[in-house]
Coordinates of C-alpha atoms in Angstrom, one line a residue:
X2 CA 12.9 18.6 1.0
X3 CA 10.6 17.3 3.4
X4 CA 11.9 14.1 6.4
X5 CA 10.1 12.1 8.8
X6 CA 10.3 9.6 11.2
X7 CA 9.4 6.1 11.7
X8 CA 10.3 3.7 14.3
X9 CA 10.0 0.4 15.5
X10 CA 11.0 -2.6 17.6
X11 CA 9.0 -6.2 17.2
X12 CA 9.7 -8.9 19.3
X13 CA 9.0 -12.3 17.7
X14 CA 10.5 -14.4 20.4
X15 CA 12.0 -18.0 19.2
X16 CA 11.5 -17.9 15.3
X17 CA 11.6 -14.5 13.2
X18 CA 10.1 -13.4 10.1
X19 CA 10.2 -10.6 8.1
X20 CA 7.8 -7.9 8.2
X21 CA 8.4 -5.6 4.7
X22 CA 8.8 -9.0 2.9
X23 CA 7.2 -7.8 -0.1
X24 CA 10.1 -4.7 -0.1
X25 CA 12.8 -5.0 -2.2
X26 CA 16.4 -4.2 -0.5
X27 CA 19.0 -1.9 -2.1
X28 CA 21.9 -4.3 -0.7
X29 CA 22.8 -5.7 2.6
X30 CA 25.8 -4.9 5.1
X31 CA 28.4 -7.4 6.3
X32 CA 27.0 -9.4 9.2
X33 CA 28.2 -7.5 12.0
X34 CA 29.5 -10.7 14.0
X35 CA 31.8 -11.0 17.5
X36 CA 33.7 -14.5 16.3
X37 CA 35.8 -14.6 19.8
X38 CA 32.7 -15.7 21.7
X39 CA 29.8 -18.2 20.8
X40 CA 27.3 -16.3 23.4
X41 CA 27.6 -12.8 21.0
X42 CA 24.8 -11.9 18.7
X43 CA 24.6 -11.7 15.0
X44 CA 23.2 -8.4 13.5
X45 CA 22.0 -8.3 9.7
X46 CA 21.5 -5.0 8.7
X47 CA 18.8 -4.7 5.5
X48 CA 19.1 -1.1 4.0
X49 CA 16.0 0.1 1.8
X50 CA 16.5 3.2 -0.3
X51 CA 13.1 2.9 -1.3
X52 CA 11.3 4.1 -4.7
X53 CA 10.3 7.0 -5.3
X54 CA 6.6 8.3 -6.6
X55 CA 6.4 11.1 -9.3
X56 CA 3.7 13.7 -8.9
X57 CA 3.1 16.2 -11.5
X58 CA -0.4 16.9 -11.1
X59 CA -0.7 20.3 -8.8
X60 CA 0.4 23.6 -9.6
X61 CA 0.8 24.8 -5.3
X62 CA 2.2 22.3 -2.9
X63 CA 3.6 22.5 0.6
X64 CA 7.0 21.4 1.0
X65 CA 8.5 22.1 4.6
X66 CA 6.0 25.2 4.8
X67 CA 7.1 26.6 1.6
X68 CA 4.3 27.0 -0.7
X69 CA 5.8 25.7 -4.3
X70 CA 9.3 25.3 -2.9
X71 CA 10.8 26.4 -6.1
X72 CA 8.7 24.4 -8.1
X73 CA 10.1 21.2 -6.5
X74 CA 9.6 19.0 -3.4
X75 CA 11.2 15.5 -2.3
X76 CA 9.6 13.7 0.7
X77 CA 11.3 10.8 2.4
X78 CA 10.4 9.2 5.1
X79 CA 13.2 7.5 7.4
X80 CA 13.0 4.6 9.2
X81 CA 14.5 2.1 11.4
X82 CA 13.2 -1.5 12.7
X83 CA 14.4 -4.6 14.3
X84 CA 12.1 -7.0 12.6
X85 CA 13.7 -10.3 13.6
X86 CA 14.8 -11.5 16.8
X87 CA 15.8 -14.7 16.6
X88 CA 16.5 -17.0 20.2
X89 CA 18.5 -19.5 21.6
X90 CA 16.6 -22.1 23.4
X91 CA 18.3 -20.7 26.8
X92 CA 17.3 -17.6 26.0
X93 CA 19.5 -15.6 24.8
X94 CA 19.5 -13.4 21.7
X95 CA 21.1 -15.2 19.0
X96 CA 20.2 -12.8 15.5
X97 CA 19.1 -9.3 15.4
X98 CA 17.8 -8.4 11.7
X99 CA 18.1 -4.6 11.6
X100 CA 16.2 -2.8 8.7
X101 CA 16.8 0.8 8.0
X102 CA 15.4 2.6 5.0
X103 CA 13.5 5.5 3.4
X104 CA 10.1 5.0 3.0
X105 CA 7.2 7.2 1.4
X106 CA 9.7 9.0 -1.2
X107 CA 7.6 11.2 -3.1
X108 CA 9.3 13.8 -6.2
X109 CA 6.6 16.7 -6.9
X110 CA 7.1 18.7 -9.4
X111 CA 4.3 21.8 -9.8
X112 CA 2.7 21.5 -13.0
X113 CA 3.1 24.8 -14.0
X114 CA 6.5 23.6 -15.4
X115 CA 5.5 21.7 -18.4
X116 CA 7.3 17.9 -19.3
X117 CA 10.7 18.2 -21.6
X118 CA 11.4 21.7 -20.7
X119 CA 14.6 23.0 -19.7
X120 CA 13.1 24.2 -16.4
X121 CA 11.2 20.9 -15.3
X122 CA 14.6 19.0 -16.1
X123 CA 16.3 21.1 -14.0
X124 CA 13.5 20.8 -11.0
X125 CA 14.2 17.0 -11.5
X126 CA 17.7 16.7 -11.7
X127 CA 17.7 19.2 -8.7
X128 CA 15.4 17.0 -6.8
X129 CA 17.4 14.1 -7.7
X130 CA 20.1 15.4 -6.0
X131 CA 18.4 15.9 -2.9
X132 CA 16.9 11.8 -3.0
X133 CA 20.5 10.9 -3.7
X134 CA 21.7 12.7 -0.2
X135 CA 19.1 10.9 1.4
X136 CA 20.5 7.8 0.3
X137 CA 24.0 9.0 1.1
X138 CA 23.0 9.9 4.7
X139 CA 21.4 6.4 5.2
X140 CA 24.1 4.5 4.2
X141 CA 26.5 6.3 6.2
X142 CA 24.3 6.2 9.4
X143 CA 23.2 2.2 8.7
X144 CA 26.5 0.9 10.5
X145 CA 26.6 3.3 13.3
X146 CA 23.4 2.2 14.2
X147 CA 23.6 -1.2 13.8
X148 CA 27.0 -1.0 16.3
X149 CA 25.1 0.8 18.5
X150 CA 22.3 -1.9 18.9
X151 CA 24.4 -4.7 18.8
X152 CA 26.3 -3.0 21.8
X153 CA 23.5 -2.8 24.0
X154 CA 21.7 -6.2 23.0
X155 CA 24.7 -8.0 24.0
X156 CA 24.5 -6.8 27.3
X157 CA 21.5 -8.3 28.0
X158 CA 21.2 -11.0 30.8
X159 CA 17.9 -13.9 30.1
X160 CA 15.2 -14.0 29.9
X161 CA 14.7 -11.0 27.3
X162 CA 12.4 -8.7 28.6
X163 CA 10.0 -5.4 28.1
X164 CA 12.4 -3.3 29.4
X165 CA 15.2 -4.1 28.0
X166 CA 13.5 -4.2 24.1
X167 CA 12.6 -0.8 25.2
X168 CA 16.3 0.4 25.6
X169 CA 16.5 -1.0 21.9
X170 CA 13.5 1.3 20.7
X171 CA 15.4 4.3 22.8
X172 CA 18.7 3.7 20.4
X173 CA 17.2 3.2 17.5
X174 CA 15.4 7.1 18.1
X175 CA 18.1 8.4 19.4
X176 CA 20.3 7.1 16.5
X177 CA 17.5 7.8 13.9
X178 CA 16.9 11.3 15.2
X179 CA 20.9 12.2 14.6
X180 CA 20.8 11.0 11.3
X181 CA 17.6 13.3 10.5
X182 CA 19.2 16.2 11.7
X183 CA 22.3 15.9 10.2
X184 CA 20.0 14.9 6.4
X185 CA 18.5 18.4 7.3
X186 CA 21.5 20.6 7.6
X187 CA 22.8 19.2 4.2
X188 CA 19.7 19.0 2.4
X189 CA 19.2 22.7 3.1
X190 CA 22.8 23.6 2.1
X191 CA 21.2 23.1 -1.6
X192 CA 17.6 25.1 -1.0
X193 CA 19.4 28.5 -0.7
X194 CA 18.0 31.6 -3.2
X195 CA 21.5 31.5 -5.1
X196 CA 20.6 27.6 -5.8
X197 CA 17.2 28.9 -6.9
X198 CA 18.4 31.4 -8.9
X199 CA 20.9 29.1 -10.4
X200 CA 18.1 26.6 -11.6
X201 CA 16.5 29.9 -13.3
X202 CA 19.9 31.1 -15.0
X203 CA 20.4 27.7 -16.4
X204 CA 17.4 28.2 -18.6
X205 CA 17.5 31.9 -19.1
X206 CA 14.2 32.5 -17.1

């Protein structure tokens, strides 16, 4: 299991559009949306679980700084972007469209285990599992972040400036670097020896 990091905050000014266009979106959240007051933002949250590539082509890999990693690696890449801000003409912020995703997925098996056998299905349901506590993690996380956003981009007094876009960019790392960690501590819950060993037991090797 192998996480990184991307962030990014893009300010469009007056009219937004998207910048992953061409990405397809698991699903979107709820607007997040203050009704009691006109002057509130809107945040629309996009969540990408991405697509993963299969690699079956190399016998050693790296995989966190373990060679061959049991014969099995999933890479994901985490990210987080505000790729619309949309304006009012005074000013103000009137839309923030949040995307948060995995990008980069990559499922290597080593090639030493050979297609339809007992040990590479177990490799790749086992890898599964990990991509599907990626997933888990990011939809947990989406909301938190997106509340935590929206609470400091309603504070802000016009006209929008560097400075405060940058307190955006400092949420979403702070916010991206929590869920990371937390993605680390369970992903590594299933890499133990006895899960290893498991994997082997299942097909008498």
């Amino acid at each position: 299991m192998k996480t990184k990091l991307f962030f990014c905050v893009l300010l469009w000014g007056i009219f937004a559009f998207p910048v992953f266009a061409a990405q397809k979106f698991s699903r979107e959240l709820p607007t997040i949306y203050d009704s009691d007051s006109a002057n509130k933002p809107e945040m629309i949250v996009l969540i990408d679980e991405g697509k993963p590539k299969y690699i079956h082509s190399n016998k050693k890999f790296d995989c966190s700084g373990t060679s061959n990693h049991a014969g099995g690696c999933t890479r994901v890449v985490f990210y987080a972007t505000i790729n619309g801000l949309i304006l009012t003409q005074d000013g103000r912020i009137k839309t923030v469209k949040l995307q948060i995703g995995l990008k980069n997925i990559e499922i290597e098996i080593s090639s030493e285990l050979q297609k339809g056998s007992c040990l590479f299905d177990a490799v790749l349901k086992h890898e599964l599992t990990h991509l599907a506590l990626h997933r888990k993690i990011l939809n947990r996380y989406a909301p938190e972040i997106a509340k935590a956003v929206l609470a400091v981009v309603e504070n802000f007094s016009i006209p929008l400036t560097q400075g405060q876009v940058n307190k955006i960019d400092r949420v979403l790392n702070d916010f991206v670097n929590r869920m990371m960690n937390d993605d680390k501590k369970q992903n590594n819950l299933m890499d133990t020896r006895e899960a290893y060993l498991h994997l082997q037991n299942q097909c008498g090797e």
